[in-house]
Amino acid sequence: MIGSVVSPLRVAVVGSGPAGFYAAGHLLNATGSSVRVDLFDRLPTPWGLVRAGVAPDHPKIKSVSRVYEKIAHSAGFSFHGNVEVGTDVTHDQLVRAYHAVVYTVGTSAGNSLNIPGAELPGCHLATDFVAWYNGHPDHCSRHFDLSHERAVVIGNGNVALDVARMLALSPGELRTTDTADYALKALERSAVKEIVVLGRRGPLQAAYTVPELRELGELAAADITVDPQDIVLDETSQAFLESGTATLGDKKKLEVLSAFAARESADKARRIALRFLRSPDKIIGSERVEAVRVVRNELTSDLTARATHETETIDAGLVLCSIGYRGARILGVPFDERRGTIHNDRGRVTLEGTRQPIAGVYTAGWIKRGPSGVIGTNKKCAHETVDLLLDDLAAGRLPDPVESRDDLLSWIGRRSAIVSHAGWETIDRHERRLGEAQGRPRVKLVRRERLLECAASEQGDLGVEAPSDEGPGCRA
């Protein structure tokens, strides 16, 4: 027995990004051989945003995947890729076959601009651009027109700086990354010379981290510019800086921006311009994006942005909007449309409009708390959720499964080509082998059918000539 539940405890974790792996690892460490964790993901590959969201030129951040691989080799762990909850299996089916279900699906959708012209071709969500250059199977057929000399990035978080940096990297910097091959070629041919990054509020309110900001000043082929007037603090911001509320990071950001403002141009091929207290109020164009009309903001006493009557027009052919992420509803799981997260109380999923927990249903990561923090933040978040699950286990509050796990997996297998962890390891070896030949971490397979074919092969040797978007040894 484990608490009041017959051994082994069966837990389904839905979503194999950082929060999913941290939840699985904590469960396995806390209960040992008395738990069986099935980790499901709708993609054939694990790791979530570590694979499809972290910028390709940040390999050190991606190295956290070694922790996830260690968890994946734990006794009692199974990975089931290419399984989408809501399509291949329902929430109700999972609840009937497991003592507990933990949703860690993240918030993969981007918030859209709600201004005139946002629907024009050439205006995109930054989340889609990130998924495209990272080789996400759902985005590998997208097109981004990089034939224009100026791009505008709307937002002041780390994702906004990531996409600005990716547009500014030199071919030499790109060729050592695992950027998807088709994106690598498009970015190398890019005509973009200037990337303007618009922040709605002032420099102290920018959400990006100091390392991300500092990195912009270290690019081989791009200058970084900041108008000195843009970082002159108003009374409200100055009072904030001098208060005990301001962090060391806030002060460091201002120091870095001040250093950028004092720099002389090195006449590099490209330029990133950081602008503050600016918001777009219209995308201009007849058939596609031609310009962005921007309004100047001022900060109120509570540090929110308020539009003034001062406007300017910035000519641009590409607009990337990075103003936050939101999750998507899963049928049968209570969802908060306003916040874009699953209804929950510290990780226990609750009935909509109440704090009444639904027995055996939990959530962790961004879909629990919203898109905040860094990868490591999800570890604490997942542990908090799992600790509640274990409390409920000890108190006898987990429902007993009424259906067989094995029968459910067999049923799913008749509907979808499930990718096991061994199948993922075959994909991983194949991609790394292709990358080694080019001096890159890996060459990604980007099409779902190719990933499934590789996972099903014995050695990952597909043995056919491929177009350049997936590297030699694979075909489209």
Short mmCIF file of C-alpha atoms in Angstrom, two decimals:
data_model
loop_
_atom_site.label_atom_id
_atom_site.label_comp_id
_atom_site.label_asym_id
_atom_site.label_seq_id
_atom_site.Cartn_x
_atom_site.Cartn_y
_atom_site.Cartn_z
CA MET A 1 0.00 0.00 0.00
CA ILE A 2 1.02 3.67 -0.57
CA GLY A 3 -1.10 5.74 1.77
CA SER A 4 -4.54 4.42 1.02
CA VAL A 5 -3.79 3.55 -2.61
CA VAL A 6 -2.82 0.11 -3.85
CA SER A 7 0.77 0.03 -5.16
CA PRO A 8 1.99 1.07 -7.63
CA LEU A 9 0.74 4.64 -7.74
CA ARG A 10 -0.08 5.50 -11.38
CA VAL A 11 0.39 9.12 -12.50
CA ALA A 12 -0.05 10.59 -15.98
CA VAL A 13 1.92 13.76 -16.67
CA VAL A 14 0.75 15.62 -19.79
CA GLY A 15 3.45 17.80 -21.34
CA SER A 16 7.15 16.90 -21.51
CA GLY A 17 8.74 20.30 -21.09
CA PRO A 18 10.72 21.33 -17.99
CA ALA A 19 7.72 21.36 -15.63
CA GLY A 20 6.67 17.88 -16.80
CA PHE A 21 10.10 16.38 -16.26
CA TYR A 22 10.57 18.10 -12.90
CA ALA A 23 7.17 16.78 -11.79
CA ALA A 24 8.04 13.27 -12.95
CA GLY A 25 11.46 13.41 -11.27
CA HIS A 26 10.07 14.59 -7.96
CA LEU A 27 7.42 11.86 -7.99
CA LEU A 28 10.01 9.19 -8.72
CA ASN A 29 12.41 10.47 -6.05
CA ALA A 30 9.71 10.73 -3.42
CA THR A 31 8.08 7.35 -3.96
CA GLY A 32 10.78 5.22 -5.61
CA SER A 33 9.59 1.91 -7.03
CA SER A 34 6.07 2.52 -5.73
CA VAL A 35 5.10 4.85 -8.61
CA ARG A 36 4.62 4.50 -12.35
CA VAL A 37 4.86 7.81 -14.27
CA ASP A 38 3.64 8.02 -17.86
CA LEU A 39 4.75 11.25 -19.55
CA PHE A 40 2.66 12.19 -22.60
CA ASP A 41 3.41 14.80 -25.24
CA ARG A 42 1.62 15.68 -28.46
CA LEU A 43 4.98 15.99 -30.26
CA PRO A 44 7.19 12.99 -31.09
CA THR A 45 10.03 14.70 -29.21
CA PRO A 46 10.34 15.69 -25.52
CA TRP A 47 11.75 18.77 -23.71
CA GLY A 48 9.12 21.34 -24.78
CA LEU A 49 10.55 24.84 -25.02
CA VAL A 50 14.07 23.59 -24.30
CA ARG A 51 13.96 22.11 -27.80
CA ALA A 52 11.48 24.42 -29.53
CA GLY A 53 11.69 27.70 -27.60
CA VAL A 54 15.20 28.37 -26.28
CA ALA A 55 17.22 30.38 -28.80
CA PRO A 56 19.57 28.17 -30.86
CA ASP A 57 22.58 30.30 -29.89
CA HIS A 58 22.02 29.46 -26.20
CA PRO A 59 23.36 25.89 -26.00
CA LYS A 60 24.23 26.20 -22.31
CA ILE A 61 20.57 26.70 -21.44
CA LYS A 62 19.67 23.64 -23.52
CA SER A 63 22.16 21.54 -21.58
CA VAL A 64 19.52 21.23 -18.84
CA SER A 65 18.16 18.42 -21.01
CA ARG A 66 20.81 16.16 -19.44
CA VAL A 67 18.79 16.33 -16.21
CA TYR A 68 15.67 15.26 -18.10
CA GLU A 69 17.46 12.35 -19.74
CA LYS A 70 18.55 11.11 -16.33
CA ILE A 71 14.94 11.23 -15.15
CA ALA A 72 13.83 9.41 -18.29
CA HIS A 73 16.10 6.46 -17.45
CA SER A 74 14.57 6.06 -13.99
CA ALA A 75 12.71 2.87 -13.17
CA GLY A 76 8.97 3.47 -13.41
CA PHE A 77 9.22 6.21 -16.07
CA SER A 78 7.76 5.95 -19.59
CA PHE A 79 7.59 8.53 -22.40
CA HIS A 80 4.70 8.46 -24.86
CA GLY A 81 5.28 10.98 -27.64
CA ASN A 82 2.95 11.83 -30.53
CA VAL A 83 -0.07 11.54 -28.22
CA GLU A 84 -2.39 14.56 -27.99
CA VAL A 85 -4.84 14.78 -25.12
CA GLY A 86 -8.17 15.81 -26.59
CA THR A 87 -7.50 14.06 -29.90
CA ASP A 88 -5.81 10.70 -29.30
CA VAL A 89 -7.03 10.31 -25.72
CA THR A 90 -9.46 12.28 -23.58
CA HIS A 91 -9.05 13.80 -20.15
CA ASP A 92 -11.79 11.51 -18.86
CA GLN A 93 -9.95 8.43 -20.12
CA LEU A 94 -6.77 9.50 -18.29
CA VAL A 95 -8.68 10.13 -15.08
CA ARG A 96 -10.20 6.64 -15.24
CA ALA A 97 -6.83 4.92 -15.78
CA TYR A 98 -4.60 6.84 -13.32
CA HIS A 99 -4.67 7.83 -9.68
CA ALA A 100 -3.59 11.33 -10.68
CA VAL A 101 -3.17 13.42 -13.83
CA VAL A 102 -0.77 16.39 -13.88
CA TYR A 103 -1.06 18.92 -16.70
CA THR A 104 2.21 20.66 -17.61
CA VAL A 105 1.39 21.67 -21.19
CA GLY A 106 2.80 25.19 -21.02
CA THR A 107 1.41 28.32 -22.68
CA SER A 108 2.45 27.96 -26.29
CA ALA A 109 0.10 30.51 -27.87
CA GLY A 110 1.13 34.13 -28.19
CA ASN A 111 -1.03 37.13 -27.37
CA SER A 112 -2.12 39.01 -30.48
CA LEU A 113 -1.98 42.75 -31.11
CA ASN A 114 -5.42 44.30 -30.88
CA ILE A 115 -4.78 47.23 -33.20
CA PRO A 116 -5.78 48.08 -36.79
CA GLY A 117 -3.64 46.35 -39.40
CA ALA A 118 -2.44 43.53 -37.15
CA GLU A 119 -3.96 41.05 -39.60
CA LEU A 120 -1.76 42.23 -42.50
CA PRO A 121 0.78 39.80 -44.00
CA GLY A 122 4.17 40.54 -42.49
CA CYS A 123 2.80 40.96 -38.96
CA HIS A 124 3.45 37.80 -36.93
CA LEU A 125 3.48 36.52 -33.40
CA ALA A 126 7.04 36.21 -32.13
CA THR A 127 6.08 32.79 -30.74
CA ASP A 128 5.48 31.57 -34.29
CA PHE A 129 8.83 32.95 -35.45
CA VAL A 130 10.59 31.24 -32.53
CA ALA A 131 8.90 27.93 -33.32
CA TRP A 132 9.81 28.34 -37.00
CA TYR A 133 13.54 28.86 -36.51
CA ASN A 134 13.61 26.08 -33.91
CA GLY A 135 12.11 23.53 -36.31
CA HIS A 136 8.79 22.91 -34.55
CA PRO A 137 6.81 20.45 -36.70
CA ASP A 138 3.69 22.64 -36.60
CA HIS A 139 5.60 25.65 -37.91
CA CYS A 140 8.18 24.27 -40.33
CA SER A 141 6.08 25.22 -43.39
CA ARG A 142 5.57 28.84 -42.37
CA HIS A 143 7.08 31.71 -44.33
CA PHE A 144 8.61 34.90 -42.97
CA ASP A 145 9.49 37.59 -45.50
CA LEU A 146 13.01 38.76 -44.63
CA SER A 147 13.49 40.79 -47.80
CA HIS A 148 12.92 44.14 -46.05
CA GLU A 149 15.60 46.27 -44.44
CA ARG A 150 13.78 47.06 -41.19
CA ALA A 151 11.93 44.84 -38.72
CA VAL A 152 10.01 45.97 -35.64
CA VAL A 153 9.84 43.78 -32.55
CA ILE A 154 7.07 44.70 -30.11
CA GLY A 155 7.78 43.70 -26.52
CA ASN A 156 10.47 43.98 -23.87
CA GLY A 157 10.91 40.46 -22.55
CA ASN A 158 13.58 37.83 -23.19
CA VAL A 159 11.66 36.44 -26.17
CA ALA A 160 11.65 39.87 -27.81
CA LEU A 161 15.43 40.08 -27.40
CA ASP A 162 15.82 36.51 -28.66
CA VAL A 163 14.06 37.22 -31.95
CA ALA A 164 15.90 40.53 -32.38
CA ARG A 165 19.21 38.76 -31.81
CA MET A 166 18.35 35.93 -34.22
CA LEU A 167 17.62 38.51 -36.92
CA ALA A 168 20.98 40.18 -36.21
CA LEU A 169 23.30 37.15 -35.99
CA SER A 170 25.98 36.79 -38.64
CA PRO A 171 26.10 33.65 -40.84
CA GLY A 172 29.15 32.51 -38.88
CA GLU A 173 27.29 32.80 -35.58
CA LEU A 174 24.27 30.97 -36.98
CA ARG A 175 26.18 28.07 -38.53
CA THR A 176 27.30 26.71 -35.16
CA THR A 177 23.71 26.40 -33.85
CA ASP A 178 20.89 23.89 -34.20
CA THR A 179 18.68 26.38 -36.04
CA ALA A 180 16.44 24.49 -38.46
CA ASP A 181 18.17 24.22 -41.83
CA TYR A 182 15.44 26.05 -43.77
CA ALA A 183 15.55 28.93 -41.25
CA LEU A 184 19.34 28.94 -41.31
CA LYS A 185 19.31 29.54 -45.07
CA ALA A 186 16.57 32.18 -44.84
CA LEU A 187 18.36 34.08 -42.06
CA GLU A 188 21.67 33.96 -43.93
CA ARG A 189 19.96 35.52 -46.98
CA SER A 190 18.04 38.06 -44.88
CA ALA A 191 18.03 41.67 -46.05
CA VAL A 192 17.16 42.98 -42.58
CA LYS A 193 19.62 45.67 -41.52
CA GLU A 194 17.83 47.27 -38.59
CA ILE A 195 15.73 45.74 -35.83
CA VAL A 196 13.74 48.22 -33.73
CA VAL A 197 12.61 46.87 -30.34
CA LEU A 198 9.69 48.76 -28.81
CA GLY A 199 9.07 48.76 -25.07
CA ARG A 200 5.69 49.95 -23.80
CA ARG A 201 7.17 51.28 -20.55
CA GLY A 202 10.53 52.61 -19.46
CA PRO A 203 13.92 50.90 -19.16
CA LEU A 204 13.41 49.97 -15.50
CA GLN A 205 10.17 48.16 -16.30
CA ALA A 206 11.61 46.02 -19.10
CA ALA A 207 11.06 42.32 -18.36
CA TYR A 208 14.22 40.92 -19.95
CA THR A 209 17.13 39.79 -17.82
CA VAL A 210 20.52 41.48 -17.59
CA PRO A 211 22.44 38.64 -19.33
CA GLU A 212 20.02 38.75 -22.30
CA LEU A 213 20.41 42.51 -22.55
CA ARG A 214 24.19 42.47 -22.23
CA GLU A 215 24.41 39.82 -24.96
CA LEU A 216 23.07 42.29 -27.53
CA GLY A 217 26.27 44.29 -27.19
CA GLU A 218 28.45 41.29 -28.04
CA LEU A 219 27.13 40.47 -31.52
CA ALA A 220 29.70 40.16 -34.31
CA ALA A 221 27.65 41.84 -37.03
CA ALA A 222 25.31 44.22 -35.21
CA ASP A 223 25.64 47.53 -33.39
CA ILE A 224 23.35 48.25 -30.45
CA THR A 225 21.89 51.74 -30.11
CA VAL A 226 19.94 53.45 -27.35
CA ASP A 227 18.84 57.08 -27.45
CA PRO A 228 20.24 58.72 -24.28
CA GLN A 229 16.96 60.62 -23.87
CA ASP A 230 15.06 57.31 -23.74
CA ILE A 231 16.79 56.28 -20.53
CA VAL A 232 16.44 59.57 -18.66
CA LEU A 233 14.18 58.58 -15.79
CA ASP A 234 11.04 60.49 -14.94
CA GLU A 235 10.28 61.28 -11.30
CA THR A 236 8.26 58.10 -10.80
CA SER A 237 10.98 55.83 -12.15
CA GLN A 238 13.70 57.69 -10.27
CA ALA A 239 11.77 57.27 -7.02
CA PHE A 240 11.35 53.58 -7.80
CA LEU A 241 15.09 53.21 -8.46
CA GLU A 242 15.94 54.83 -5.13
CA SER A 243 13.36 52.84 -3.19
CA GLY A 244 13.91 49.50 -1.56
CA THR A 245 11.65 47.95 -4.21
CA ALA A 246 14.20 48.21 -7.02
CA THR A 247 16.42 45.15 -7.37
CA LEU A 248 20.09 44.89 -8.23
CA GLY A 249 18.95 43.62 -11.63
CA ASP A 250 16.93 46.80 -12.21
CA LYS A 251 20.01 48.89 -11.51
CA LYS A 252 22.23 46.69 -13.67
CA LYS A 253 19.82 47.00 -16.60
CA LEU A 254 20.05 50.76 -16.42
CA GLU A 255 23.86 50.58 -16.25
CA VAL A 256 24.03 48.38 -19.35
CA LEU A 257 21.61 50.60 -21.27
CA SER A 258 23.63 53.68 -20.28
CA ALA A 259 26.78 52.01 -21.61
CA PHE A 260 24.98 51.22 -24.88
CA ALA A 261 23.79 54.84 -25.17
CA ALA A 262 27.40 56.07 -24.80
CA ARG A 263 28.78 53.75 -27.49
CA GLU A 264 29.97 54.96 -30.83
CA SER A 265 28.82 53.05 -33.88
CA ALA A 266 31.22 50.38 -35.15
CA ASP A 267 29.58 50.52 -38.60
CA LYS A 268 28.55 46.89 -38.46
CA ALA A 269 26.25 45.40 -41.10
CA ARG A 270 23.20 45.47 -38.84
CA ARG A 271 21.81 47.47 -35.97
CA ILE A 272 19.48 46.79 -33.04
CA ALA A 273 17.74 49.92 -31.73
CA LEU A 274 16.10 49.74 -28.29
CA ARG A 275 13.24 52.22 -27.89
CA PHE A 276 11.27 52.79 -24.69
CA LEU A 277 7.90 54.30 -23.78
CA ARG A 278 6.52 53.47 -27.22
CA SER A 279 3.48 51.43 -28.23
CA PRO A 280 2.17 50.61 -31.70
CA ASP A 281 -1.34 51.88 -32.35
CA LYS A 282 -1.63 50.95 -36.03
CA ILE A 283 0.05 48.69 -38.58
CA ILE A 284 0.08 50.54 -41.88
CA GLY A 285 -0.11 48.91 -45.32
CA SER A 286 -2.39 48.20 -48.24
CA GLU A 287 -1.66 44.54 -49.01
CA ARG A 288 1.08 43.86 -46.46
CA VAL A 289 2.98 45.58 -43.64
CA GLU A 290 4.63 48.81 -44.77
CA ALA A 291 5.04 50.76 -41.54
CA VAL A 292 4.11 50.95 -37.85
CA ARG A 293 2.54 54.02 -36.30
CA VAL A 294 3.87 54.39 -32.78
CA VAL A 295 2.56 56.49 -29.91
CA ARG A 296 4.79 57.94 -27.21
CA ASN A 297 3.82 56.91 -23.66
CA GLU A 298 4.35 58.38 -20.23
CA LEU A 299 4.38 56.57 -16.92
CA THR A 300 1.67 57.15 -14.35
CA SER A 301 2.27 57.15 -10.60
CA ASP A 302 1.64 53.39 -10.47
CA LEU A 303 4.18 52.79 -13.29
CA THR A 304 1.62 51.91 -15.94
CA ALA A 305 1.94 53.31 -19.46
CA ARG A 306 -0.37 56.09 -20.62
CA ALA A 307 -0.48 57.26 -24.24
CA THR A 308 0.33 60.86 -25.12
CA HIS A 309 -0.60 62.68 -28.32
CA GLU A 310 2.93 62.32 -29.72
CA THR A 311 3.21 59.79 -32.58
CA GLU A 312 5.76 58.72 -35.18
CA THR A 313 5.78 56.34 -38.12
CA ILE A 314 8.47 53.69 -38.53
CA ASP A 315 8.83 52.17 -42.00
CA ALA A 316 9.12 48.38 -41.73
CA GLY A 317 8.30 45.24 -43.69
CA LEU A 318 8.27 42.79 -40.78
CA VAL A 319 6.58 43.06 -37.38
CA LEU A 320 7.05 40.47 -34.64
CA CYS A 321 4.76 40.76 -31.65
CA SER A 322 6.09 39.48 -28.32
CA ILE A 323 3.58 40.60 -25.69
CA GLY A 324 3.12 37.40 -23.74
CA TYR A 325 1.98 33.80 -23.92
CA ARG A 326 -1.27 32.10 -23.05
CA GLY A 327 -2.37 28.49 -22.79
CA ALA A 328 -5.09 26.65 -24.67
CA ARG A 329 -8.14 24.93 -23.21
CA ILE A 330 -8.12 21.13 -22.92
CA LEU A 331 -11.60 19.64 -23.17
CA GLY A 332 -12.82 18.63 -19.73
CA VAL A 333 -10.21 20.64 -17.78
CA PRO A 334 -11.37 23.91 -16.11
CA PHE A 335 -9.75 26.86 -17.86
CA ASP A 336 -9.37 30.54 -17.00
CA GLU A 337 -9.87 32.38 -20.31
CA ARG A 338 -8.76 35.70 -18.88
CA ARG A 339 -5.40 34.48 -17.63
CA GLY A 340 -4.92 31.75 -20.24
CA THR A 341 -4.20 29.14 -17.55
CA ILE A 342 -5.85 26.09 -15.99
CA HIS A 343 -8.03 26.92 -12.98
CA ASN A 344 -6.05 25.86 -9.91
CA ASP A 345 -5.15 26.54 -6.31
CA ARG A 346 -1.35 26.24 -5.97
CA GLY A 347 -1.44 23.30 -8.39
CA ARG A 348 -4.65 21.50 -7.46
CA VAL A 349 -7.05 21.93 -10.40
CA THR A 350 -10.27 23.51 -9.17
CA LEU A 351 -13.80 23.84 -10.45
CA GLU A 352 -14.30 27.04 -12.42
CA GLY A 353 -15.18 29.97 -10.21
CA THR A 354 -14.34 28.12 -7.01
CA ARG A 355 -11.39 26.87 -4.97
CA GLN A 356 -12.90 23.40 -4.74
CA PRO A 357 -10.25 20.91 -5.94
CA ILE A 358 -11.03 18.17 -8.41
CA ALA A 359 -9.69 14.96 -6.88
CA GLY A 360 -6.63 13.60 -8.66
CA VAL A 361 -6.16 16.44 -11.17
CA TYR A 362 -3.18 18.82 -10.92
CA THR A 363 -1.18 21.32 -12.94
CA ALA A 364 2.34 22.78 -12.96
CA GLY A 365 4.49 25.18 -14.96
CA TRP A 366 3.29 28.07 -17.09
CA ILE A 367 -0.17 26.57 -17.60
CA LYS A 368 -0.51 26.72 -13.79
CA ARG A 369 0.89 30.17 -13.02
CA GLY A 370 1.25 31.98 -16.35
CA PRO A 371 4.39 32.66 -18.41
CA SER A 372 6.85 33.86 -15.81
CA GLY A 373 10.31 33.01 -14.57
CA VAL A 374 13.07 31.00 -16.18
CA ILE A 375 13.45 27.25 -16.74
CA GLY A 376 14.56 26.65 -13.17
CA THR A 377 11.44 28.38 -11.84
CA ASN A 378 9.44 25.44 -13.14
CA LYS A 379 11.32 23.08 -10.83
CA LYS A 380 10.06 24.80 -7.70
CA CYS A 381 6.59 25.10 -9.24
CA ALA A 382 6.43 21.40 -10.16
CA HIS A 383 7.71 20.32 -6.75
CA GLU A 384 5.01 22.40 -5.06
CA THR A 385 2.34 20.63 -7.13
CA VAL A 386 3.76 17.16 -6.55
CA ASP A 387 3.99 17.80 -2.81
CA LEU A 388 0.26 18.56 -2.81
CA LEU A 389 -0.38 15.38 -4.77
CA LEU A 390 1.60 13.39 -2.21
CA ASP A 391 -0.31 15.07 0.62
CA ASP A 392 -3.56 14.01 -1.03
CA LEU A 393 -2.16 10.51 -1.46
CA ALA A 394 -1.29 10.24 2.23
CA ALA A 395 -4.73 11.56 3.20
CA GLY A 396 -6.52 9.04 0.98
CA ARG A 397 -7.96 11.72 -1.31
CA LEU A 398 -6.77 10.22 -4.63
CA PRO A 399 -9.41 8.26 -6.56
CA ASP A 400 -8.63 4.66 -7.50
CA PRO A 401 -8.37 3.95 -11.24
CA VAL A 402 -11.34 2.09 -12.69
CA GLU A 403 -9.68 1.10 -15.98
CA SER A 404 -6.43 -0.58 -16.95
CA ARG A 405 -3.42 1.58 -17.84
CA ASP A 406 -2.16 -1.09 -20.24
CA ASP A 407 -5.52 -1.31 -21.98
CA LEU A 408 -5.59 2.47 -22.38
CA LEU A 409 -2.08 2.57 -23.87
CA SER A 410 -3.02 -0.22 -26.28
CA TRP A 411 -6.12 1.74 -27.29
CA ILE A 412 -4.06 4.90 -27.88
CA GLY A 413 -1.52 2.88 -29.87
CA ARG A 414 -4.24 1.85 -32.31
CA ARG A 415 -5.02 5.53 -32.94
CA SER A 416 -1.54 7.06 -32.93
CA ALA A 417 2.04 5.99 -33.62
CA ILE A 418 3.34 6.33 -30.07
CA VAL A 419 7.01 7.33 -29.80
CA SER A 420 8.70 5.71 -26.81
CA HIS A 421 11.77 7.11 -25.10
CA ALA A 422 13.84 4.59 -27.03
CA GLY A 423 12.33 6.03 -30.22
CA TRP A 424 13.26 9.54 -29.12
CA GLU A 425 16.82 8.37 -28.41
CA THR A 426 16.99 7.07 -31.97
CA ILE A 427 15.93 10.50 -33.27
CA ASP A 428 18.40 12.18 -30.93
CA ARG A 429 21.33 10.03 -32.13
CA HIS A 430 20.42 10.64 -35.76
CA GLU A 431 20.19 14.42 -35.34
CA ARG A 432 23.44 14.59 -33.40
CA ARG A 433 25.22 12.46 -36.00
CA LEU A 434 24.10 14.83 -38.76
CA GLY A 435 25.16 17.82 -36.66
CA GLU A 436 28.60 16.40 -35.90
CA ALA A 437 29.38 16.28 -39.62
CA GLN A 438 28.67 20.02 -39.83
CA GLY A 439 30.21 21.15 -36.54
CA ARG A 440 26.76 21.79 -35.06
CA PRO A 441 24.99 20.39 -31.95
CA ARG A 442 22.41 18.67 -34.14
CA VAL A 443 20.53 18.96 -37.42
CA LYS A 444 16.88 18.71 -36.53
CA LEU A 445 14.27 16.63 -38.24
CA VAL A 446 11.38 19.03 -38.58
CA ARG A 447 8.52 17.14 -40.20
CA ARG A 448 6.36 14.94 -38.04
CA GLU A 449 6.34 12.07 -40.55
CA ARG A 450 10.14 12.06 -40.69
CA LEU A 451 10.40 12.09 -36.91
CA LEU A 452 8.02 9.14 -36.69
CA GLU A 453 9.89 7.25 -39.39
CA CYS A 454 13.20 7.84 -37.65
CA ALA A 455 11.80 6.79 -34.27
CA ALA A 456 10.53 3.54 -35.79
CA SER A 457 13.84 2.70 -37.46
CA GLU A 458 16.31 0.51 -35.61
CA GLN A 459 19.38 2.71 -35.84
CA GLY A 460 17.98 6.02 -37.02
CA ASP A 461 19.71 5.46 -40.38
CA LEU A 462 17.02 6.45 -42.85
CA GLY A 463 19.32 5.73 -45.73
CA VAL A 464 17.87 8.18 -48.26
CA GLU A 465 18.97 11.47 -49.73
CA ALA A 466 17.22 14.50 -48.23
CA PRO A 467 16.67 18.12 -49.12
CA SER A 468 18.72 20.61 -47.19
CA ASP A 469 15.94 21.47 -44.75
CA GLU A 470 16.47 18.22 -42.86
CA GLY A 471 20.03 17.30 -43.65
CA PRO A 472 21.49 14.27 -45.43
CA GLY A 473 19.90 10.95 -44.63
CA CYS A 474 16.32 12.23 -44.49
CA ARG A 475 13.74 13.17 -47.05
CA ALA A 476 10.88 15.64 -46.88
#
